[in-house]
CSV table of N, CA, C and O in Angstrom, one decimal:
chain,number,residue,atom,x,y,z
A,1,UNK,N,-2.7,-11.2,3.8
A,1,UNK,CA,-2.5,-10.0,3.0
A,1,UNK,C,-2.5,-10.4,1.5
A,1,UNK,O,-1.6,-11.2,1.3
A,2,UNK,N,-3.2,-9.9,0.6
A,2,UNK,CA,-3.2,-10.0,-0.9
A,2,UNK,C,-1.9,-9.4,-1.3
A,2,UNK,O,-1.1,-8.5,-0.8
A,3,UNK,N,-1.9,-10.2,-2.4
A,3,UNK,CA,-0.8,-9.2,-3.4
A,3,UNK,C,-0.8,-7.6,-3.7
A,3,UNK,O,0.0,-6.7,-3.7
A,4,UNK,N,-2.1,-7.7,-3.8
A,4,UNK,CA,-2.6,-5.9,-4.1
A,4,UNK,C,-2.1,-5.3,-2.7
A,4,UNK,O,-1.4,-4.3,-2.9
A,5,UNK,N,-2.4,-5.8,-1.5
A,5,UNK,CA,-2.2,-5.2,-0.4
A,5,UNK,C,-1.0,-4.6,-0.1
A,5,UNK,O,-0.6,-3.5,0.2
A,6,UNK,N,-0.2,-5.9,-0.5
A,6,UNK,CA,1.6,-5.6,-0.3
A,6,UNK,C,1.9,-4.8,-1.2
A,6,UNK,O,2.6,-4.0,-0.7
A,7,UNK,N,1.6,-4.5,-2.4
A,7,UNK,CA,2.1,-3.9,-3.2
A,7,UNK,C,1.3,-2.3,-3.1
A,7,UNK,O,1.8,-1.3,-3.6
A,8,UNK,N,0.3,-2.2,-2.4
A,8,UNK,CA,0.0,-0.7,-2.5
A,8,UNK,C,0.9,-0.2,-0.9
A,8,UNK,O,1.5,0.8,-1.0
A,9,UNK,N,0.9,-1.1,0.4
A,9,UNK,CA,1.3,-0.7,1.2
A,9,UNK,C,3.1,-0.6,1.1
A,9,UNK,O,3.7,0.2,1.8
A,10,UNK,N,3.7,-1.7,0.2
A,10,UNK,CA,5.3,-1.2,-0.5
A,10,UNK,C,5.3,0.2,-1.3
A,10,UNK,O,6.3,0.9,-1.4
A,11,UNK,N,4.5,0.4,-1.7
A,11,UNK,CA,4.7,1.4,-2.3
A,11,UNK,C,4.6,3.2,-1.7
A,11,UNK,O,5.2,4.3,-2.1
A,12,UNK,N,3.6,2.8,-0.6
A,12,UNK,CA,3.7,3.9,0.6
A,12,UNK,C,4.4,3.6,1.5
A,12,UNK,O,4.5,4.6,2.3
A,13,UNK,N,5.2,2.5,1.7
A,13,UNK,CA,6.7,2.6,2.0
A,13,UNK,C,7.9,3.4,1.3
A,13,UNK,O,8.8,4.1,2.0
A,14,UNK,N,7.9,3.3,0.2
A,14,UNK,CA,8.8,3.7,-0.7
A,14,UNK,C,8.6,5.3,-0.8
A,14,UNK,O,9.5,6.1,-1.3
A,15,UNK,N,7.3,5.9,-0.3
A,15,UNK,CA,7.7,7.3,-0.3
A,15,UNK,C,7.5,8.1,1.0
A,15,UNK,O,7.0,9.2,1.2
A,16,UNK,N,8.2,7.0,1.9
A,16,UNK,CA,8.9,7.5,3.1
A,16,UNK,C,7.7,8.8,3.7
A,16,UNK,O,8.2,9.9,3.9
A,17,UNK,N,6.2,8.7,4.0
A,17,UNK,CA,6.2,9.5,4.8
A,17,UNK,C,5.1,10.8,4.0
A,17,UNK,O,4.2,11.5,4.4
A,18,UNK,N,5.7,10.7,2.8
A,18,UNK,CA,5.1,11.5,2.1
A,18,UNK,C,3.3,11.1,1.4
A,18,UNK,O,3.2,9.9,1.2
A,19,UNK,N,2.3,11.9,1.2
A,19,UNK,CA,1.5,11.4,0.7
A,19,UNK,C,1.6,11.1,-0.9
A,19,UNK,O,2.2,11.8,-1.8
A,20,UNK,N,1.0,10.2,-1.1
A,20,UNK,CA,0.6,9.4,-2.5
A,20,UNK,C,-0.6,9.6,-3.3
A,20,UNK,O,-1.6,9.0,-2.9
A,21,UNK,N,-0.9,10.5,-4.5
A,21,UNK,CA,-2.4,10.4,-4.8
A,21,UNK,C,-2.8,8.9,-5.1
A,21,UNK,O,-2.0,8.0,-5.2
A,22,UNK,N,-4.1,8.7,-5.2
A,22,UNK,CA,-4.9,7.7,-5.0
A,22,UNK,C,-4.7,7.1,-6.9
A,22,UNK,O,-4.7,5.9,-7.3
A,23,UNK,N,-4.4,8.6,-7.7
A,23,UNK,CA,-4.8,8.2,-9.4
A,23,UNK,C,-3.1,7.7,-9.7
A,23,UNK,O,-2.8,7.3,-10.8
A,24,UNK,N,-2.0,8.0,-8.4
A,24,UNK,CA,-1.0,7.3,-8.9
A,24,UNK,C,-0.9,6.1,-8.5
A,24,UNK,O,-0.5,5.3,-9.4
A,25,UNK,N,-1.1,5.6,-7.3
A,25,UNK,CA,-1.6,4.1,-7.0
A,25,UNK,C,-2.2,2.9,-8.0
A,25,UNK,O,-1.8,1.8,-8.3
A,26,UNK,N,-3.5,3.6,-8.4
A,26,UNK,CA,-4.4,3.4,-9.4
A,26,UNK,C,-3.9,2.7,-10.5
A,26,UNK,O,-4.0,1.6,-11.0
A,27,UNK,N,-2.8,4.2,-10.8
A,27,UNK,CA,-1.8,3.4,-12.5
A,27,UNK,C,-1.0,2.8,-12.4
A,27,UNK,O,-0.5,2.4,-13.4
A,28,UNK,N,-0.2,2.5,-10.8
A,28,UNK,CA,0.5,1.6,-11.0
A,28,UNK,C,0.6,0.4,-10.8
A,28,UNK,O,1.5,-0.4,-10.9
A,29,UNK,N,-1.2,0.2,-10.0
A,29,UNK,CA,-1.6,-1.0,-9.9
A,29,UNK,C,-2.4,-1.7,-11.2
A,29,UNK,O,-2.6,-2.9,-11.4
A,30,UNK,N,-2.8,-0.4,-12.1
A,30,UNK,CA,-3.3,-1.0,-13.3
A,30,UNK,C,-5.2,-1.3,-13.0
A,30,UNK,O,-5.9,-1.9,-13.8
A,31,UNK,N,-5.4,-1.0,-12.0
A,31,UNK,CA,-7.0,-1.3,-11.5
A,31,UNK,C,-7.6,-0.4,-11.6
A,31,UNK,O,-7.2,0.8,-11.5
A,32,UNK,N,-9.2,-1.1,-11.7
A,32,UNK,CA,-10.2,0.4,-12.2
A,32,UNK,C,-10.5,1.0,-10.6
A,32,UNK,O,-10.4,0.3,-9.6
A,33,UNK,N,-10.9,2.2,-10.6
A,33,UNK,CA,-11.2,3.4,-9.6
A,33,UNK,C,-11.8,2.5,-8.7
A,33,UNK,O,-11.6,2.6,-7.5
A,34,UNK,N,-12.6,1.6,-9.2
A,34,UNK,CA,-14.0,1.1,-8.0
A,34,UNK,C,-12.8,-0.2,-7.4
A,34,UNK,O,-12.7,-0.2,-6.2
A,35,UNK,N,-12.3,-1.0,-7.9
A,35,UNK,CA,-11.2,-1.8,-7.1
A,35,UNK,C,-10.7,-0.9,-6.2
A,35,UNK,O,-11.2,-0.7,-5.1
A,36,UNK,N,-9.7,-0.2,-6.7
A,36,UNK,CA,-9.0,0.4,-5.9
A,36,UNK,C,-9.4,1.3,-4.4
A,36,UNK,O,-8.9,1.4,-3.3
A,37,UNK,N,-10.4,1.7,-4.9
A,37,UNK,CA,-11.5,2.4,-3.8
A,37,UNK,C,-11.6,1.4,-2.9
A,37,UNK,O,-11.2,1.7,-1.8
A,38,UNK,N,-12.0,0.2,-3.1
A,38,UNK,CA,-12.4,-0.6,-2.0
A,38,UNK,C,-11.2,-1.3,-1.1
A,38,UNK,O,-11.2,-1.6,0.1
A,39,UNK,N,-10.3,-1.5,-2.2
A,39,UNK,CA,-8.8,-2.5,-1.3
A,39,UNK,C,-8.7,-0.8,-0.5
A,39,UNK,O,-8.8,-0.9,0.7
A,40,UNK,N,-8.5,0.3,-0.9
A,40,UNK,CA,-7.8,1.2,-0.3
A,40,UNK,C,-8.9,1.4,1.3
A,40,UNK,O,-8.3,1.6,2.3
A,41,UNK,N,-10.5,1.4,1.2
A,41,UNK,CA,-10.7,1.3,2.4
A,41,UNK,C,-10.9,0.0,3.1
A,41,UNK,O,-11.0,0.0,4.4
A,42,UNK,N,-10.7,-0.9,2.4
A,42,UNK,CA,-10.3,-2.3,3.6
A,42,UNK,C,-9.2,-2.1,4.7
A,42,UNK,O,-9.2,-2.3,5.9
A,43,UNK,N,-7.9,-1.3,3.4
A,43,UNK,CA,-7.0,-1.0,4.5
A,43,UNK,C,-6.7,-0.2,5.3
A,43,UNK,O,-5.7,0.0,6.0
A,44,UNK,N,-8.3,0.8,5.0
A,44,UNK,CA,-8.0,2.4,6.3
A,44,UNK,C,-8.7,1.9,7.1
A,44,UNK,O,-8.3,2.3,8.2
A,45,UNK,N,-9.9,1.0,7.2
A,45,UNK,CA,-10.5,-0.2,8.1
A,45,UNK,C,-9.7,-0.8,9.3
A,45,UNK,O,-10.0,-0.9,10.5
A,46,UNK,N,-8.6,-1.1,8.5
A,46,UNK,CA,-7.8,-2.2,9.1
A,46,UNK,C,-6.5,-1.3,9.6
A,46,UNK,O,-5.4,-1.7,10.0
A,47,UNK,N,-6.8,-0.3,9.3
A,47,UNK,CA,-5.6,0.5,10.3
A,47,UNK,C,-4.3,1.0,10.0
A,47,UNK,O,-3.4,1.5,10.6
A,48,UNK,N,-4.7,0.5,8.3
A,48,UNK,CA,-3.0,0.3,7.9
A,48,UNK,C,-3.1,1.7,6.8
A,48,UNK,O,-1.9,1.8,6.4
A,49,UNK,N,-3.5,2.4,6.5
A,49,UNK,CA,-3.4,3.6,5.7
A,49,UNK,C,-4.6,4.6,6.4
A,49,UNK,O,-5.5,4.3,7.2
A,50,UNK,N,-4.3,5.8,5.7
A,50,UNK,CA,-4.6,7.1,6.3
A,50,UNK,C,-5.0,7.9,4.3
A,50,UNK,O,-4.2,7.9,3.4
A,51,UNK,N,-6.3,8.3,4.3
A,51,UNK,CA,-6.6,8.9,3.3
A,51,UNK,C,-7.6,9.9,3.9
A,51,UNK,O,-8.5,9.8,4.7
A,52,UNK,N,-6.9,11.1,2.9
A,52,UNK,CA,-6.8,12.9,2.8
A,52,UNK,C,-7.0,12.9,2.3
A,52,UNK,O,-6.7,12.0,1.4
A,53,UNK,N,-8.0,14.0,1.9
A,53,UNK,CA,-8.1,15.7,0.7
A,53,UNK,C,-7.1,15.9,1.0
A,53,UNK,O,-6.6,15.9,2.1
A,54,UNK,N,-6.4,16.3,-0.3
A,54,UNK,CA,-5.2,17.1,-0.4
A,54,UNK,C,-6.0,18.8,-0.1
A,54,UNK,O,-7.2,19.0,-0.2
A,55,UNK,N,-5.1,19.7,0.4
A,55,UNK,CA,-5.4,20.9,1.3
A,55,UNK,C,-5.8,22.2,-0.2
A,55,UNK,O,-6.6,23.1,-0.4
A,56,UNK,N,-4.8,21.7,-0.8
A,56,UNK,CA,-5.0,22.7,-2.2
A,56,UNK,C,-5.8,22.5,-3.0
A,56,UNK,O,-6.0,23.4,-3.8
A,57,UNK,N,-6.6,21.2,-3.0
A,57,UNK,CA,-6.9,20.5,-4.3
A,57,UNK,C,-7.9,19.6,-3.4
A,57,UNK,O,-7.8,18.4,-3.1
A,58,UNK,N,-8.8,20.4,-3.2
A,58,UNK,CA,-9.8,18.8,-3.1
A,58,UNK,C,-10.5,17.7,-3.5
A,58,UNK,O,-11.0,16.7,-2.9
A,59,UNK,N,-10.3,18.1,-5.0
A,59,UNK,CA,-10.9,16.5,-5.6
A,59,UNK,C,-9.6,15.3,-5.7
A,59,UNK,O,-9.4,14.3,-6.3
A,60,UNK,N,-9.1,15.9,-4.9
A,60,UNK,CA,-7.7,14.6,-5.5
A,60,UNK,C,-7.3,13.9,-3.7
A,60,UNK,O,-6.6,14.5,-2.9
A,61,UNK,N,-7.6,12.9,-3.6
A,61,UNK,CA,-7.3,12.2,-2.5
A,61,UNK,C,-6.0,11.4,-2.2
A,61,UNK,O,-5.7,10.5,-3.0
A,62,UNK,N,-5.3,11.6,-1.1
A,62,UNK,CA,-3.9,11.3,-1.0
A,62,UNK,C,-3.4,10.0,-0.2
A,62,UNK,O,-4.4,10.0,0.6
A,63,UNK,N,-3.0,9.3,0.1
A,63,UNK,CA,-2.5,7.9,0.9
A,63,UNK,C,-1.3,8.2,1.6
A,63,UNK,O,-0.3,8.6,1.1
A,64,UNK,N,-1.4,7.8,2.9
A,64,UNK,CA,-0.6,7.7,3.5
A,64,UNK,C,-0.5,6.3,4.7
A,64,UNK,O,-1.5,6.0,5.3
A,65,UNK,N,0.6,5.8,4.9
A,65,UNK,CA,1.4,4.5,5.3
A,65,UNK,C,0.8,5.0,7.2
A,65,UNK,O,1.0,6.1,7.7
A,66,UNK,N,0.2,4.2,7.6
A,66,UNK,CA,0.5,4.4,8.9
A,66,UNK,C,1.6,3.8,10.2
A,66,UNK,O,2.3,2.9,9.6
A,67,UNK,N,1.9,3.9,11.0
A,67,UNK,CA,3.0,3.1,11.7
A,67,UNK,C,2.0,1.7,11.9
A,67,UNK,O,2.7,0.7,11.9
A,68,UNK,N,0.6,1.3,12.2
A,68,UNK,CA,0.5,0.1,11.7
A,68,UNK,C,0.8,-0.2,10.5
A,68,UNK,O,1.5,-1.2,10.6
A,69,UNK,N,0.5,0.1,9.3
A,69,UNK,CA,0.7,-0.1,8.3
A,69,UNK,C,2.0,-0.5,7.9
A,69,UNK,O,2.1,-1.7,7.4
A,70,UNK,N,3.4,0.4,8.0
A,70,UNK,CA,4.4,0.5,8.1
A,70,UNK,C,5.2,-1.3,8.7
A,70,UNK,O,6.1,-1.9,8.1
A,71,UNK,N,4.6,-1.6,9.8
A,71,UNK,CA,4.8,-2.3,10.6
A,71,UNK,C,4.3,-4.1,9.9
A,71,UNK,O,5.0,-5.1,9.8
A,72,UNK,N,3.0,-3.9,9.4
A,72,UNK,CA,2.5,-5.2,9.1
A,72,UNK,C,3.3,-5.1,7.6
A,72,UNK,O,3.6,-6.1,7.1
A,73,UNK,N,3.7,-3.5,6.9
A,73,UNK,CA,4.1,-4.3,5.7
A,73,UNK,C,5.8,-4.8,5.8
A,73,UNK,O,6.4,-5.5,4.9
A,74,UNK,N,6.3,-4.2,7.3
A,74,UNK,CA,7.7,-4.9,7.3
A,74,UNK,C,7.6,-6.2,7.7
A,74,UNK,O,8.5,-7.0,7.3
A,75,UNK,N,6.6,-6.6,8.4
A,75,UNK,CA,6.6,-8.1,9.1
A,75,UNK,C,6.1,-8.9,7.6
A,75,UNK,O,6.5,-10.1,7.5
A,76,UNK,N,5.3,-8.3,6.7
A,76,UNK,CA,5.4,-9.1,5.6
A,76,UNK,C,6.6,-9.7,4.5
A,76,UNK,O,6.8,-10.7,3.9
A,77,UNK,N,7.2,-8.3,4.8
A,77,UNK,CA,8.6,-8.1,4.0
A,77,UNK,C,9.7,-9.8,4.6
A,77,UNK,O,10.1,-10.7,3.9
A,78,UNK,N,9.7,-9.4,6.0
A,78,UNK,CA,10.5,-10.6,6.7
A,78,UNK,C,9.9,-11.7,6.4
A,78,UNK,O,10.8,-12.6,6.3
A,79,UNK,N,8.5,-12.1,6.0
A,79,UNK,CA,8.1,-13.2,5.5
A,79,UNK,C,8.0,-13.7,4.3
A,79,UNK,O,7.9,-14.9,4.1
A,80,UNK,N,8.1,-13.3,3.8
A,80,UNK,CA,8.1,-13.8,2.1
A,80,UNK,C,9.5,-14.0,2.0
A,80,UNK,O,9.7,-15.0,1.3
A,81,UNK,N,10.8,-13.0,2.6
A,81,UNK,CA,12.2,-13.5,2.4
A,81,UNK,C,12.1,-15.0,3.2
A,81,UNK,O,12.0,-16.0,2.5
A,82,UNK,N,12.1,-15.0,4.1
A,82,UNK,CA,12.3,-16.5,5.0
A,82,UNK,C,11.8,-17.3,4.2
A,82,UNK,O,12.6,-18.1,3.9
A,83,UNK,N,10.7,-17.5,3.7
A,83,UNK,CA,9.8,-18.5,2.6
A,83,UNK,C,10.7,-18.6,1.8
A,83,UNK,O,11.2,-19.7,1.8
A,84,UNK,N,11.3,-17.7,0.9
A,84,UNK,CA,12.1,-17.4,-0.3
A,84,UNK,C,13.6,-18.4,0.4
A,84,UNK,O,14.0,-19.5,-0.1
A,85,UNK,N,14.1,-17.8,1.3
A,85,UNK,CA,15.3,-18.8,1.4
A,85,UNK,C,15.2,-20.4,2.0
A,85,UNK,O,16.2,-21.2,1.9
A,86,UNK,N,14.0,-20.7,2.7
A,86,UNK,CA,13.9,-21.5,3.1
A,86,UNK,C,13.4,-22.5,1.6
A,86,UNK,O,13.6,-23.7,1.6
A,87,UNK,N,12.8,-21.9,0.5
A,87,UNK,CA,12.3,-22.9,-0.1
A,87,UNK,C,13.3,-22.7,-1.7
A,87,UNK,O,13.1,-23.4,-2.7
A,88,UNK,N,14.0,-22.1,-1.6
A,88,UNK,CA,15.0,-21.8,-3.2
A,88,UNK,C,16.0,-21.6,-2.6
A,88,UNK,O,16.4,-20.8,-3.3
A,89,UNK,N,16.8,-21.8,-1.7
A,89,UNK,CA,17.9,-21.5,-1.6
A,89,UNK,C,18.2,-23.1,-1.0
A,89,UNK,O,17.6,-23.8,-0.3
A,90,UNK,N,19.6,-23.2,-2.0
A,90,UNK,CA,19.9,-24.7,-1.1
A,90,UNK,C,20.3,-25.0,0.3
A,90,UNK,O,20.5,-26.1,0.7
């Protein structure tokens, strides 16, 4: 999993469930439309997000965490800690 990865799939953690537009992702990954387009369908590929037309608004596309998704980004979570105390902590 890329850095990008973790950090778009933490982030659809963090809003619990709720959807995410794609142009807030975008800014707070700092990446142009055409990156983000692509990491975002690698990961609807791979099972780990769910992207919508919003119902009111169709030009605006929304993200959402799937329970795979959910899943590989907590088993990432548990790994990077263990690395973290296994290699900095005395």
């Amino acid at each position: 999993m890329s850095l990008h990865d973790h950090l778009v799939l933490g982030a659809l953690a963090e809003a619990r469930g709720r959807p995410v537009p794609v142009a807030r992702l975008t800014e707070f990954l700092r990446e142009s439309g055409n990156r983000m387009s692509a990491l975002l369908k690698r990961l609807q590929a791979a099972g780990l997000i769910e992207r919508e037309r919003r119902a009111g608004d169709r030009r605006t596309v929304e993200v959402t965490l799937t329970d795979a998704g959910r899943a590989r980004f907590a088993d990432a979570e548990r790994t990077a800690h263990a690395r973290l105390r296994r290699h900095l902590v005395p």
